[in-house]
mmCIF file of C-alpha atoms (C1' of nucleotides) in Angstrom:
data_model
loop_
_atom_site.group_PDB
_atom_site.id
_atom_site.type_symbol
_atom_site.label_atom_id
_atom_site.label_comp_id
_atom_site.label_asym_id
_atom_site.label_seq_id
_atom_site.Cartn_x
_atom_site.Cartn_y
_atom_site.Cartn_z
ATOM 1 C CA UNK H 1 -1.301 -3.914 2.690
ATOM 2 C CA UNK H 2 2.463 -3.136 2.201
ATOM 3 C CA UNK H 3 4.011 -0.123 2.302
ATOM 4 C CA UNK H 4 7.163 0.658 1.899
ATOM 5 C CA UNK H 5 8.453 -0.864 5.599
ATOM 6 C CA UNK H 6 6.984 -4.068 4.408
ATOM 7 C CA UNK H 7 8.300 -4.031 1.057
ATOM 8 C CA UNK H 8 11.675 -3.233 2.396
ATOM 9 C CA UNK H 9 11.253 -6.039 4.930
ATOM 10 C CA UNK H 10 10.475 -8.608 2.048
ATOM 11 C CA UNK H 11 12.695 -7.088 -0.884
ATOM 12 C CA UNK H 12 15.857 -7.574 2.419
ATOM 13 C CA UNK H 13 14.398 -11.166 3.072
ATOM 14 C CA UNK H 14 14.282 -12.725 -1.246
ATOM 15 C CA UNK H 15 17.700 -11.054 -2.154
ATOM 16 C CA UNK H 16 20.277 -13.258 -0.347
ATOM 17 C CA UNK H 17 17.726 -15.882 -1.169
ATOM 18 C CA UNK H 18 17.380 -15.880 -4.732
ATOM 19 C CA UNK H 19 20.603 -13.595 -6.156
ATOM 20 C CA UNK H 20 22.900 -15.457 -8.010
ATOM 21 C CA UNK H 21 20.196 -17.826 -9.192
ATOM 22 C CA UNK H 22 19.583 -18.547 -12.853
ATOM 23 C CA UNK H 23 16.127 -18.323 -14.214
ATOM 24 C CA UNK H 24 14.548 -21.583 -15.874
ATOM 25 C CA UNK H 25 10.986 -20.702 -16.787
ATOM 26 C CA UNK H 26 8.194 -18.849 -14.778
ATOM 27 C CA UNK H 27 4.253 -20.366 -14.581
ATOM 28 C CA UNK H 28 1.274 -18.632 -14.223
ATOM 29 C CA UNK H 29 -2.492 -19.247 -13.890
ATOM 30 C CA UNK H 30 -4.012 -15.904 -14.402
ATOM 31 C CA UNK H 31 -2.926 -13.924 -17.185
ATOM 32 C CA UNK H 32 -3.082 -10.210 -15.687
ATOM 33 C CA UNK H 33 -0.545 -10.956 -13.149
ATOM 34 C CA UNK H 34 1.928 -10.183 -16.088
ATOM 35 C CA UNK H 35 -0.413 -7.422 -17.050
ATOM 36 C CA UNK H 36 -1.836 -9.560 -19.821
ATOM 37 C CA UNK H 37 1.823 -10.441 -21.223
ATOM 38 C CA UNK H 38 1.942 -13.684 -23.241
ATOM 39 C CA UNK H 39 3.979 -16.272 -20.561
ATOM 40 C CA UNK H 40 5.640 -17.430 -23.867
ATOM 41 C CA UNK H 41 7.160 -13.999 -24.263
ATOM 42 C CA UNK H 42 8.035 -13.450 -20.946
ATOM 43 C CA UNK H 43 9.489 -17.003 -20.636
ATOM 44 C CA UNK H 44 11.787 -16.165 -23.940
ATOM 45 C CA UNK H 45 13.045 -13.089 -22.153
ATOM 46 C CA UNK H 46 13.928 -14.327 -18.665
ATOM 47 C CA UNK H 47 15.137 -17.977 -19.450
ATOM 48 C CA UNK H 48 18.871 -18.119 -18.448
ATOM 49 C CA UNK H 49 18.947 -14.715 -16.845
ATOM 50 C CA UNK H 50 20.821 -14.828 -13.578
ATOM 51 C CA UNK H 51 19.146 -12.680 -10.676
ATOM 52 C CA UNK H 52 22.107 -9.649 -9.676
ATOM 53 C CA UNK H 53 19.939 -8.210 -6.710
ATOM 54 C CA UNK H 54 16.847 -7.486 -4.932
ATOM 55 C CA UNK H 55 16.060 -3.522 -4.282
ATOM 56 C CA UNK H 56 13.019 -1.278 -3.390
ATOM 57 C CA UNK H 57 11.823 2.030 -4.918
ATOM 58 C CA UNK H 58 8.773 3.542 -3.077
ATOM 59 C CA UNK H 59 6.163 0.029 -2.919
ATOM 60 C CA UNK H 60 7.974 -1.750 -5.977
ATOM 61 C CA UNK H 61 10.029 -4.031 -5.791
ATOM 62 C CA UNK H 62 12.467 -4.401 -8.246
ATOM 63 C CA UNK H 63 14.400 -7.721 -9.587
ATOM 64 C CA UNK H 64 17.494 -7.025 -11.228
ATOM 65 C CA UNK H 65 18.202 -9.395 -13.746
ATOM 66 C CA UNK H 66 21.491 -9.521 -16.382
ATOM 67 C CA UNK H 67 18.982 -7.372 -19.022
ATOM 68 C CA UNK H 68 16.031 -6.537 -17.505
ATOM 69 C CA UNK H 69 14.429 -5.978 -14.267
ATOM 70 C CA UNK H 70 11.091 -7.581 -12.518
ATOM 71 C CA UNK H 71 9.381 -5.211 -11.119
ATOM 72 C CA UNK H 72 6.986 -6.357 -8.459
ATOM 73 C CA UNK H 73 4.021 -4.674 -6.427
ATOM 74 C CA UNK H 74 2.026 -6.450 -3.524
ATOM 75 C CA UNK H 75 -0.917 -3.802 -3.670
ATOM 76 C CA UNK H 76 -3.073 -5.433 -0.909
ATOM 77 C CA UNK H 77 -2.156 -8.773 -0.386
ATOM 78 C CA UNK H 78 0.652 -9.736 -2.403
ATOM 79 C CA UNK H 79 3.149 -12.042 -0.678
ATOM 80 C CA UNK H 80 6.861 -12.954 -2.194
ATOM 81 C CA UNK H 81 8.471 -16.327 -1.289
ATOM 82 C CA UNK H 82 11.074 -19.006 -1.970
ATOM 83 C CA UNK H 83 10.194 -22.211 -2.083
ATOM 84 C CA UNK H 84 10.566 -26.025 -3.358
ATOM 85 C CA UNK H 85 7.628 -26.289 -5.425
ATOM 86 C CA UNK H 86 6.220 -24.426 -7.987
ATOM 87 C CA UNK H 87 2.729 -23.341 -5.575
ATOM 88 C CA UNK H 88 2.326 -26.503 -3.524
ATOM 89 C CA UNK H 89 0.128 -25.833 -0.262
ATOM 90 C CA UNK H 90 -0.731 -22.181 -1.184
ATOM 91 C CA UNK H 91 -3.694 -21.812 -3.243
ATOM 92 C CA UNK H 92 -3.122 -17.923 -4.130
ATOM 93 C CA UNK H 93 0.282 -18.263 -6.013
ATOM 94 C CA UNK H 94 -0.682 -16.760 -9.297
ATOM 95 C CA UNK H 95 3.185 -16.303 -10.333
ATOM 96 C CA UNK H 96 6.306 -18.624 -10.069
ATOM 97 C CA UNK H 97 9.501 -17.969 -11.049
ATOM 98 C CA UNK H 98 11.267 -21.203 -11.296
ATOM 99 C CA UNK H 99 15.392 -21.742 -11.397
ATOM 100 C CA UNK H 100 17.773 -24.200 -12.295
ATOM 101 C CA UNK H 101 18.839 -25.691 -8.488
ATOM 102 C CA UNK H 102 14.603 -26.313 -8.660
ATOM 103 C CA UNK H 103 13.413 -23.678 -6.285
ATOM 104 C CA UNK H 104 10.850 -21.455 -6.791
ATOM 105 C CA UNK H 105 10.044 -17.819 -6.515
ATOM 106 C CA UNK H 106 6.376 -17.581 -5.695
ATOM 107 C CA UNK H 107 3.855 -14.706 -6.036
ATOM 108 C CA UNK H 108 1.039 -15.339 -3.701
ATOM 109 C CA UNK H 109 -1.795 -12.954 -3.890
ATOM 110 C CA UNK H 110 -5.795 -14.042 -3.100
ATOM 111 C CA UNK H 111 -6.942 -10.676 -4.050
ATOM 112 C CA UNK H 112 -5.375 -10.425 -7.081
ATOM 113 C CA UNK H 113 -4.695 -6.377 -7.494
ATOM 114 C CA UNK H 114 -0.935 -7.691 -7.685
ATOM 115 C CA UNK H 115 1.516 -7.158 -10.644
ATOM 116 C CA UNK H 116 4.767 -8.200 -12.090
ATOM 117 C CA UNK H 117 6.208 -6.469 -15.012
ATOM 118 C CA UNK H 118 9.542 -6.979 -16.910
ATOM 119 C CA UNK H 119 11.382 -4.042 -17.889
ATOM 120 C CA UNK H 120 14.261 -2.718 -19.711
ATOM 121 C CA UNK H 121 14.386 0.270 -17.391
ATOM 122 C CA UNK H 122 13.285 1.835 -14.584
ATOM 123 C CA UNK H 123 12.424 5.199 -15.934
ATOM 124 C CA UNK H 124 8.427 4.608 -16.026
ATOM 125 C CA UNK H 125 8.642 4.663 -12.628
ATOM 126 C CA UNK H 126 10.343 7.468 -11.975
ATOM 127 C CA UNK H 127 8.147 9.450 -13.817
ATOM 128 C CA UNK H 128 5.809 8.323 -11.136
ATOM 129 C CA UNK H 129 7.451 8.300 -8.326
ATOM 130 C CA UNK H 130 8.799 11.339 -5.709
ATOM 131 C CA UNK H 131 11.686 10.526 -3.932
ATOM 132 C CA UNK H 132 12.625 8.130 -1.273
ATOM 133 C CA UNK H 133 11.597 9.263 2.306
ATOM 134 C CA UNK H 134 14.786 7.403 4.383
ATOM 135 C CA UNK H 135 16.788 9.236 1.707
ATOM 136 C CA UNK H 136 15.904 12.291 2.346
ATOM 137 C CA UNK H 137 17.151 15.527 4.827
ATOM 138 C CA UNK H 138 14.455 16.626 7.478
ATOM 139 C CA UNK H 139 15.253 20.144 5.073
ATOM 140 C CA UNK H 140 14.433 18.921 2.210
ATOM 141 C CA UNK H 141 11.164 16.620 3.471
ATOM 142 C CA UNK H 142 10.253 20.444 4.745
ATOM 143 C CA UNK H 143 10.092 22.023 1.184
ATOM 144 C CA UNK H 144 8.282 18.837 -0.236
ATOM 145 C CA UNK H 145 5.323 19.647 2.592
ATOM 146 C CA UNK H 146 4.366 22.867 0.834
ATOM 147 C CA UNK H 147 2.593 24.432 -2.056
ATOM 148 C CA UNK H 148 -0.783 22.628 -1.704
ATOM 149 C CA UNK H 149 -3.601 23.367 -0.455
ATOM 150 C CA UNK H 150 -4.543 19.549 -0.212
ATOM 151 C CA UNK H 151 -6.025 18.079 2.734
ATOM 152 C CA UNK H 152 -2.270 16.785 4.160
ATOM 153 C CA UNK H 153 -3.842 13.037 4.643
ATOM 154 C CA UNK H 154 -4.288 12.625 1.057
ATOM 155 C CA UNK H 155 -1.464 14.723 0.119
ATOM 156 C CA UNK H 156 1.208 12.065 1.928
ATOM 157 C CA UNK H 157 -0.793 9.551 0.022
ATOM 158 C CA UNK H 158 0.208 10.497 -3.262
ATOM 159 C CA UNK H 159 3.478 8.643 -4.904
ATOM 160 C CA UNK H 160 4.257 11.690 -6.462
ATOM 161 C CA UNK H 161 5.051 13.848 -3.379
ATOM 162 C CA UNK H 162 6.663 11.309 -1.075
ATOM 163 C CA UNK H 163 6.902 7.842 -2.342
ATOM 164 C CA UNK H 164 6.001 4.620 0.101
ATOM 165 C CA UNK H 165 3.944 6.197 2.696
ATOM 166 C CA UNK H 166 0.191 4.227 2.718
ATOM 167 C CA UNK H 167 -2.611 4.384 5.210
ATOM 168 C CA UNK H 168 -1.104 3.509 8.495
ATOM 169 C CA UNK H 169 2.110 5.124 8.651
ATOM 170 C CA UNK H 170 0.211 8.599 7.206
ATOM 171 C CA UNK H 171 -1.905 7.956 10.253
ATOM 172 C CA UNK H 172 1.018 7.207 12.951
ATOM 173 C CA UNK H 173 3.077 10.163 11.098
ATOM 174 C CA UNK H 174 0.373 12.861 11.478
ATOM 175 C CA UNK H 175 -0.002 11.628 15.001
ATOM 176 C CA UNK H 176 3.192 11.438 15.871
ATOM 177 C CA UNK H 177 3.598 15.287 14.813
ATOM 178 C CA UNK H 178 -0.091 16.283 16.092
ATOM 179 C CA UNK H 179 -1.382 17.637 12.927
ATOM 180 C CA UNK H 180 -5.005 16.985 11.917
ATOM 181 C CA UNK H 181 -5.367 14.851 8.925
ATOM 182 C CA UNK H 182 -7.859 17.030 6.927
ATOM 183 C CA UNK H 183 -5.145 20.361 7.377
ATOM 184 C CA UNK H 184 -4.607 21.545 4.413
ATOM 185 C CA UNK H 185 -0.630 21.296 3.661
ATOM 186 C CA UNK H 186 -0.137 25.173 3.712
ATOM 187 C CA UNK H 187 -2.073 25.834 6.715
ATOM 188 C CA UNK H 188 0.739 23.599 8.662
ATOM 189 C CA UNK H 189 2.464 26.093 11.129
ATOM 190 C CA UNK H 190 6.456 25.767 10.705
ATOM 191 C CA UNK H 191 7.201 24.151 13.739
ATOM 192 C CA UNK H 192 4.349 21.262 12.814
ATOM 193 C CA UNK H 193 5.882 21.069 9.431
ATOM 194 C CA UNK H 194 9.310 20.537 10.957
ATOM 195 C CA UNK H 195 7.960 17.791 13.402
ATOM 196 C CA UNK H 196 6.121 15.842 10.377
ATOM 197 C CA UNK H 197 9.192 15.960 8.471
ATOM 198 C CA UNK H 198 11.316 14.236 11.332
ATOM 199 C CA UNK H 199 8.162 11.961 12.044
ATOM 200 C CA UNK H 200 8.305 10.448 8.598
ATOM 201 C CA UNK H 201 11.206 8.694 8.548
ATOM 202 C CA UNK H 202 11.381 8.130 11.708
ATOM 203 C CA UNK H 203 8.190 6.299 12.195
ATOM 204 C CA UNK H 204 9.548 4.512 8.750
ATOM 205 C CA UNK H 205 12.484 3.418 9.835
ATOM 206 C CA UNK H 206 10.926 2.159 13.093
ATOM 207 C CA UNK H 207 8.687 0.104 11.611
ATOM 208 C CA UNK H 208 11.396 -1.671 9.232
ATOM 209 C CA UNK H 209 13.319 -1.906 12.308
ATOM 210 C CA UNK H 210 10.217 -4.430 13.684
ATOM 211 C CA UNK H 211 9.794 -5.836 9.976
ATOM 212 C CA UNK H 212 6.594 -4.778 8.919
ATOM 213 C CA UNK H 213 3.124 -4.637 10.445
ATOM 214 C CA UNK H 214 1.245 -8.110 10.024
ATOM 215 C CA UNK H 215 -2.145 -7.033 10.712
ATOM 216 C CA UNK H 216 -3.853 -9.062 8.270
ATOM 217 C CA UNK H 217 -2.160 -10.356 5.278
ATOM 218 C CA UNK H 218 1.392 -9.214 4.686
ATOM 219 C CA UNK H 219 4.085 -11.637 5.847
ATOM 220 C CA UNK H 220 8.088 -11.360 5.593
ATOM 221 C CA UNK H 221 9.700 -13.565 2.669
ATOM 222 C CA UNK H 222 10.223 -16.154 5.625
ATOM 223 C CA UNK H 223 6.467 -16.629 6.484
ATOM 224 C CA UNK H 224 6.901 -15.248 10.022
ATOM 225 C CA UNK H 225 4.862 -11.784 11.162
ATOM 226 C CA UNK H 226 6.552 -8.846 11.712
ATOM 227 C CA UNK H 227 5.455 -7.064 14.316
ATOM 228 C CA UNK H 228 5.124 -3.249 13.257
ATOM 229 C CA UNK H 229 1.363 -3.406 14.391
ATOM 230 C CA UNK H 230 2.497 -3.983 18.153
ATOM 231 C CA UNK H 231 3.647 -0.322 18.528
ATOM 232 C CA UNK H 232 0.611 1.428 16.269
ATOM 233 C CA UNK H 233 -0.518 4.805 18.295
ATOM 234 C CA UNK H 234 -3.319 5.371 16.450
ATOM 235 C CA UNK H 235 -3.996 3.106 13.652
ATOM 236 C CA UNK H 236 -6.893 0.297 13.856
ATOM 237 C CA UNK H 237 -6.924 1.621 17.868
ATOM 238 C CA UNK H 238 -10.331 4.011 17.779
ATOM 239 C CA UNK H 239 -12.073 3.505 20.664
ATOM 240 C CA UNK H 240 -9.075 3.126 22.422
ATOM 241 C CA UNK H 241 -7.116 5.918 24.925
ATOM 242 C CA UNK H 242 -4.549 8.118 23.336
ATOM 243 C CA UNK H 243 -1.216 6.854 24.717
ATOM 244 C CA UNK H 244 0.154 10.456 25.085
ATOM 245 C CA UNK H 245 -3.144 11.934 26.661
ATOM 246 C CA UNK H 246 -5.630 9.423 27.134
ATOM 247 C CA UNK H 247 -8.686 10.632 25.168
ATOM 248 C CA UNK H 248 -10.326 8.153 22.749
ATOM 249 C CA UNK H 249 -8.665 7.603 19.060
ATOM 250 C CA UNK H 250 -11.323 8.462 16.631
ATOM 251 C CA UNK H 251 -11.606 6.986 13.162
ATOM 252 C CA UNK H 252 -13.263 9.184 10.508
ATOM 253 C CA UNK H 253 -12.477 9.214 6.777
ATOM 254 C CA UNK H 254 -10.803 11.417 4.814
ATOM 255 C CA UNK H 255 -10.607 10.999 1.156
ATOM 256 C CA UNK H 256 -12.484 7.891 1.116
ATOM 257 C CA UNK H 257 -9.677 6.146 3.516
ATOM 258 C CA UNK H 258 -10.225 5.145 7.057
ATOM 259 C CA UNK H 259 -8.041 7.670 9.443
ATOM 260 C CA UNK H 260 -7.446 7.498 12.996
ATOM 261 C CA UNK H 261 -6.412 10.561 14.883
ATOM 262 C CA UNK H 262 -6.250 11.784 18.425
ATOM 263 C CA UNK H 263 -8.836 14.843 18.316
ATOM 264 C CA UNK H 264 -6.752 16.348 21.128
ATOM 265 C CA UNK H 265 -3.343 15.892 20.108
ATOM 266 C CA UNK H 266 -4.146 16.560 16.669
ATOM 267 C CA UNK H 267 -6.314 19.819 16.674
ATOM 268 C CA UNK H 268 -8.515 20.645 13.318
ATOM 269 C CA UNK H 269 -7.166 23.912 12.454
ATOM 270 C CA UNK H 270 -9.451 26.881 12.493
ATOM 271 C CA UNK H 271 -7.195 29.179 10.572
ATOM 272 C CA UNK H 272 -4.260 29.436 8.867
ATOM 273 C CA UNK H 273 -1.019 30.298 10.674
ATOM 274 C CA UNK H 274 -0.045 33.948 11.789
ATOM 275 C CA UNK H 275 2.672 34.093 9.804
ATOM 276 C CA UNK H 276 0.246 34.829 6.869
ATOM 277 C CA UNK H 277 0.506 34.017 3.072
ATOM 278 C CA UNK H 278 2.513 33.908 0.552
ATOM 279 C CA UNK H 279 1.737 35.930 -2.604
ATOM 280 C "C1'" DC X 1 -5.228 21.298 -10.604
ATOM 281 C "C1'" DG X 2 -8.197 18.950 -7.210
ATOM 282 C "C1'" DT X 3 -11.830 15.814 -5.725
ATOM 283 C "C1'" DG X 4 -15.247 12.185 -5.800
ATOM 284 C "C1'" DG X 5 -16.632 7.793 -7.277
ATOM 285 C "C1'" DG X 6 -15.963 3.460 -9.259
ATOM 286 C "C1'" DA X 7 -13.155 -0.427 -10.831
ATOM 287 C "C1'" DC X 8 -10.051 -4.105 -9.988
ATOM 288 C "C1'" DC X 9 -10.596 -8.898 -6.631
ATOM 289 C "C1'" DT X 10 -11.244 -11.979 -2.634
ATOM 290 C "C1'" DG X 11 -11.490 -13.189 2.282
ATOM 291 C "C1'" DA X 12 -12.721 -12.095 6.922
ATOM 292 C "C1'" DA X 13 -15.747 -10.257 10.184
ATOM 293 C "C1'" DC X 14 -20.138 -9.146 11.607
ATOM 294 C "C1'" DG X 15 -25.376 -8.692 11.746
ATOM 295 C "C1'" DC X 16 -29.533 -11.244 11.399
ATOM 296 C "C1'" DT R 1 -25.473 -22.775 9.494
ATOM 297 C "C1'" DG R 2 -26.232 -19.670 5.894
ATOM 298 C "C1'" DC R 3 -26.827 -15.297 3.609
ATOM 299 C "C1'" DG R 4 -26.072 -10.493 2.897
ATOM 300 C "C1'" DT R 5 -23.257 -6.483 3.865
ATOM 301 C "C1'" DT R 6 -19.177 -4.017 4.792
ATOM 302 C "C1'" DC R 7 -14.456 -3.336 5.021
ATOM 303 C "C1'" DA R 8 -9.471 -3.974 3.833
ATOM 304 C "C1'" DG R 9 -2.586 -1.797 4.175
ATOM 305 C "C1'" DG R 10 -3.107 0.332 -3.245
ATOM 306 C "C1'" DT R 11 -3.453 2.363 -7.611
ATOM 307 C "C1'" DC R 12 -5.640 3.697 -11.923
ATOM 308 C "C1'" DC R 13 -9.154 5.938 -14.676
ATOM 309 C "C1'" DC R 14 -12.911 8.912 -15.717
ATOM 310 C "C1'" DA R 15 -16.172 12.734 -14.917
ATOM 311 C "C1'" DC R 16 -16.808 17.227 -13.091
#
DNA sequence: CGTGGGACCTGAACGC
DNA sequence: TGCGTTCAGGTCCCAC
């Protein structure tokens, strides 16, 4: 469910919440939330550690403690909270991270492809991570979208390239520029390239701008909806008229993930540009 | 290097 | 109502 406008959204919403707490002990009922970690360990690192601040990195989000960090990803469902009690009313919470005025971080998650891990460092994942999109100068976003022959959906999916983008905002990007998902990233003329990299982060920021997209699952640290899937153009809308031209979003998939697309305003690409190759 | 398929999990929606 | 199937916003791992 999250990507990285959600995360944002929910790593903004803990931090004034929980830094400058002190950690007491955390609870857990399913031992592969911690990635199969021992809760005594974990306990024996984290007791008395004061929380210093709440940031992001592509879909993780990152605790900082005095020592170590918590690094936290939502994959599908995951949800991140502060409450009273430890997982009162909320039948999901798999994690709790307890402190010593008695509230409690929870980790929510009914599908269970969530993890928390505790960390020295955050080298491992910057080894697999590319950089951060909002970060980044249209330029530079240009140079990234090259060298590939990849089908650009899938390409925009991987961490490695671009870190944060997931299925809808690939989908609302590509429209947004009118490139055809299944283009492969070299066939992309230059002025397409140059509209993709200012759609990015702009459809990015615009969605942390309306909190995150609660189409199903994902809800801000506060419990309310954000409301990110108000202003999709293409995503979960096949069926539906284009709202720049009116024809009917399609949904096909590419790579094994559902993709909608405007088959007008995005055009499957019959050849590469005139400009020619490279060597 | 790139792709395809499956695994990890559960809930919701839908067809019969 | 109940049962079976399909799909879901992510990532990892293996085979080819």
């Amino acid at each position: 469910m999250p990507e990285l406008p959600e995360v944002e959204t929910v790593a903004r919403g803990i931090a004034p919440q929980i830094t400058g707490a002190v950690i007491s002990e955390a609870w857990i009922d399913w031992d592969k939330v911690l990635d199969g970690v021992p809760l005594d360990f974990f306990n024996s690192q984290v007791r008395d550690q004061t929380v210093r601040g709440v940031s992001r990195r592509g879909k993780y989000i990152c605790i900082e403690l005095d020592r170590d960090f918590l690094v936290v990803h939502l994959r599908m469902t995951g949800r991140l909270y502060v409450s009273g009690d430890l997982r009162g009313g909320d039948p999901w919470v798999h994690f709790s991270l307890g402190f010593l005025d008695g509230r409690w971080l929870r980790f929510s998650d009914s599908r269970k492809f969530g993890r928390i891990t505790l960390t020295r460092d955050l080298t491992y994942l910057e080894k697999k991570l590319g950089p951060e999109p909002l970060t980044l100068t249209t330029e530079q976003i240009e140079k990234i979208l090259s060298g590939s022959m990849r089908a650009v959906k899938p390409f925009l999916l991987d961490q490695k390239r671009i870190a944060g983008l997931g299925n809808i905002y690939v989908d609302e990007s590509l429209h947004s520029a009118g490139i055809h998902p299944e283009t492969p990233v070299d066939w992309i003329s230059r002025p397409a390239r140059k509209r993709l990299a200012e759609a990015i982060p702009g459809i990015l920021q615009q969605a942390i701008d309306h909190e995150g997209a609660s189409i199903n699952w994902y809800r801000k640290a506060d419990g309310g909806k954000g409301e990110s899937q108000e202003h999709f153009r293409v995503y979960g809308r096949q069926e539906q008229p284009c709202l720049a031209c009116g024809s009917p979003i399609r949904k096909i998939f590419v790579a094994q993930r559902g993709t909608h697309f405007c088959p007008k305003c995005q055009r499957r690409p019959m050849r590469p540009p005139a400009r020619g190759r490279r060597a």
